[in-house]
């Protein structure tokens, strides 16, 4: 049975197939309206979320299925000391597939190890967020026609941003993608991504501090928020939080066909005035996230069915 814990759990070919399916769902949603009749998704969210939890639930409902779950650890038996391993053993009797978000890196892997149903990592600490990456890839592919031959600037909190780590992990597998990593010194890309994923694979990348110096070179600008919840000190967060603010003045130096993405939620890092620029595509990412999550649910349920028949 297949789980989705990291973007690398799908090969490039499987990822392309999944994005094709998400596109198909987008253009012919009625064809998929009943393919999960009688199925249930459990959303186990030990950390806050708006988009990921609601879009998983919307994805299942769009296909005729139902949802159950919790949206904070405090309303689950985690408060009584129940482990993730025991929780997933129990939930495996209630649902057909599960999406789990947890503040501890690796918690979805523990869930997968003890699960009787497919597990999707819906974000684990500062580690990975593979379904956000699939939404990012779908958006880039729909905008540019392919996932190769472009320069992407990734700006903001590259240390704690799990969407950044997953996106880099996924994009290094495509030819001629160049990375400009834009962050304050304190929030530079985490060591394993720089060394094991970029350097060891011979990927072209630069680390810089100023967005203004590089914005004219970019085909995609991926903005991220400073991850308040991962900071040990409030003072340190306050010092970093408004380090980058993309506004119309900065955007005037960018290419006419540079697209702006952001996994959201946004705080101050993209001024609201930018939302009406045709290059701002972050709300399209939100829409695509539902289609890719429908595709993930279908793909993993199919794999569970195949595994059960063996
Ligand atoms: N992009 C994302 O993960 O948003 P939420 O935290 O609202 O789920």
mmCIF file of N, CA and C and ligand atoms in Angstrom, residues 45 48-55 101 122-123 129 132 162-163 225 229 262-265 293, ligand 1:
data_model
loop_
_atom_site.group_PDB
_atom_site.id
_atom_site.type_symbol
_atom_site.label_atom_id
_atom_site.label_comp_id
_atom_site.label_asym_id
_atom_site.label_seq_id
_atom_site.Cartn_x
_atom_site.Cartn_y
_atom_site.Cartn_z
ATOM 1 N N UNK A 45 -5.487 16.543 12.467
ATOM 2 C CA UNK A 45 -4.682 17.769 12.460
ATOM 3 C C UNK A 45 -4.312 18.155 13.890
ATOM 4 N N UNK A 48 -2.665 23.845 13.573
ATOM 5 C CA UNK A 48 -3.677 24.610 12.836
ATOM 6 C C UNK A 48 -3.521 24.546 11.315
ATOM 7 N N UNK A 49 -4.632 24.701 10.641
ATOM 8 C CA UNK A 49 -4.641 24.725 9.171
ATOM 9 C C UNK A 49 -5.955 25.329 8.700
ATOM 10 N N UNK A 50 -5.910 26.044 7.602
ATOM 11 C CA UNK A 50 -7.146 26.413 6.899
ATOM 12 C C UNK A 50 -7.212 25.642 5.583
ATOM 13 N N UNK A 51 -6.232 25.892 4.702
ATOM 14 C CA UNK A 51 -6.262 25.331 3.359
ATOM 15 C C UNK A 51 -6.159 23.811 3.316
ATOM 16 N N UNK A 52 -5.151 23.255 3.977
ATOM 17 C CA UNK A 52 -4.861 21.838 3.761
ATOM 18 C C UNK A 52 -6.014 20.970 4.261
ATOM 19 N N UNK A 53 -6.465 21.250 5.487
ATOM 20 C CA UNK A 53 -7.542 20.407 6.039
ATOM 21 C C UNK A 53 -8.837 20.582 5.235
ATOM 22 N N UNK A 54 -9.207 21.845 5.002
ATOM 23 C CA UNK A 54 -10.491 22.060 4.315
ATOM 24 C C UNK A 54 -10.434 21.576 2.866
ATOM 25 N N UNK A 55 -9.274 21.700 2.230
ATOM 26 C CA UNK A 55 -9.229 21.259 0.826
ATOM 27 C C UNK A 55 -9.200 19.737 0.723
ATOM 28 N N UNK A 101 -1.480 16.090 9.939
ATOM 29 C CA UNK A 101 -0.550 17.210 10.162
ATOM 30 C C UNK A 101 -0.113 17.162 11.616
ATOM 31 N N UNK A 122 0.317 15.791 5.706
ATOM 32 C CA UNK A 122 -0.276 17.115 5.425
ATOM 33 C C UNK A 122 0.552 18.222 6.068
ATOM 34 N N UNK A 123 1.841 17.928 6.318
ATOM 35 C CA UNK A 123 2.763 18.899 6.914
ATOM 36 C C UNK A 123 3.273 18.395 8.247
ATOM 37 N N UNK A 129 5.904 18.954 3.081
ATOM 38 C CA UNK A 129 4.471 19.207 2.853
ATOM 39 C C UNK A 129 4.180 18.829 1.396
ATOM 40 N N UNK A 132 1.169 20.244 -0.803
ATOM 41 C CA UNK A 132 1.335 21.645 -1.201
ATOM 42 C C UNK A 132 2.249 21.707 -2.426
ATOM 43 N N UNK A 162 8.501 24.265 5.432
ATOM 44 C CA UNK A 162 8.410 22.890 4.907
ATOM 45 C C UNK A 162 7.980 22.870 3.442
ATOM 46 N N UNK A 163 7.203 23.876 3.026
ATOM 47 C CA UNK A 163 6.789 23.889 1.610
ATOM 48 C C UNK A 163 8.010 24.099 0.724
ATOM 49 N N UNK A 225 6.115 32.930 4.124
ATOM 50 C CA UNK A 225 6.044 33.708 5.368
ATOM 51 C C UNK A 225 7.112 33.213 6.340
ATOM 52 N N UNK A 229 5.598 29.997 14.351
ATOM 53 C CA UNK A 229 5.423 28.891 15.285
ATOM 54 C C UNK A 229 6.681 28.057 15.495
ATOM 55 N N UNK A 262 2.762 31.631 -3.689
ATOM 56 C CA UNK A 262 2.900 31.657 -2.220
ATOM 57 C C UNK A 262 2.012 30.528 -1.697
ATOM 58 N N UNK A 263 2.524 29.686 -0.798
ATOM 59 C CA UNK A 263 1.669 28.589 -0.305
ATOM 60 C C UNK A 263 0.529 29.093 0.575
ATOM 61 N N UNK A 264 0.651 30.313 1.094
ATOM 62 C CA UNK A 264 -0.295 30.908 2.027
ATOM 63 C C UNK A 264 -0.320 30.099 3.335
ATOM 64 N N UNK A 265 -0.663 30.618 4.483
ATOM 65 C CA UNK A 265 -1.181 31.971 4.657
ATOM 66 C C UNK A 265 -0.086 33.039 4.493
ATOM 67 N N UNK A 293 -5.408 17.248 -4.602
ATOM 68 C CA UNK A 293 -5.758 16.374 -3.456
ATOM 69 C C UNK A 293 -6.804 15.349 -3.878
HETATM 70 N N1 LIG B 1 -0.496 26.085 2.671
HETATM 71 C C1 LIG B 1 -0.910 25.553 3.852
HETATM 72 O O1 LIG B 1 -0.429 24.509 4.303
HETATM 73 O O2 LIG B 1 -1.891 26.272 4.487
HETATM 74 P P1 LIG B 1 -2.616 25.845 5.846
HETATM 75 O O3 LIG B 1 -1.561 25.905 6.939
HETATM 76 O O4 LIG B 1 -3.715 26.830 6.049
HETATM 77 O O5 LIG B 1 -3.109 24.439 5.685
#
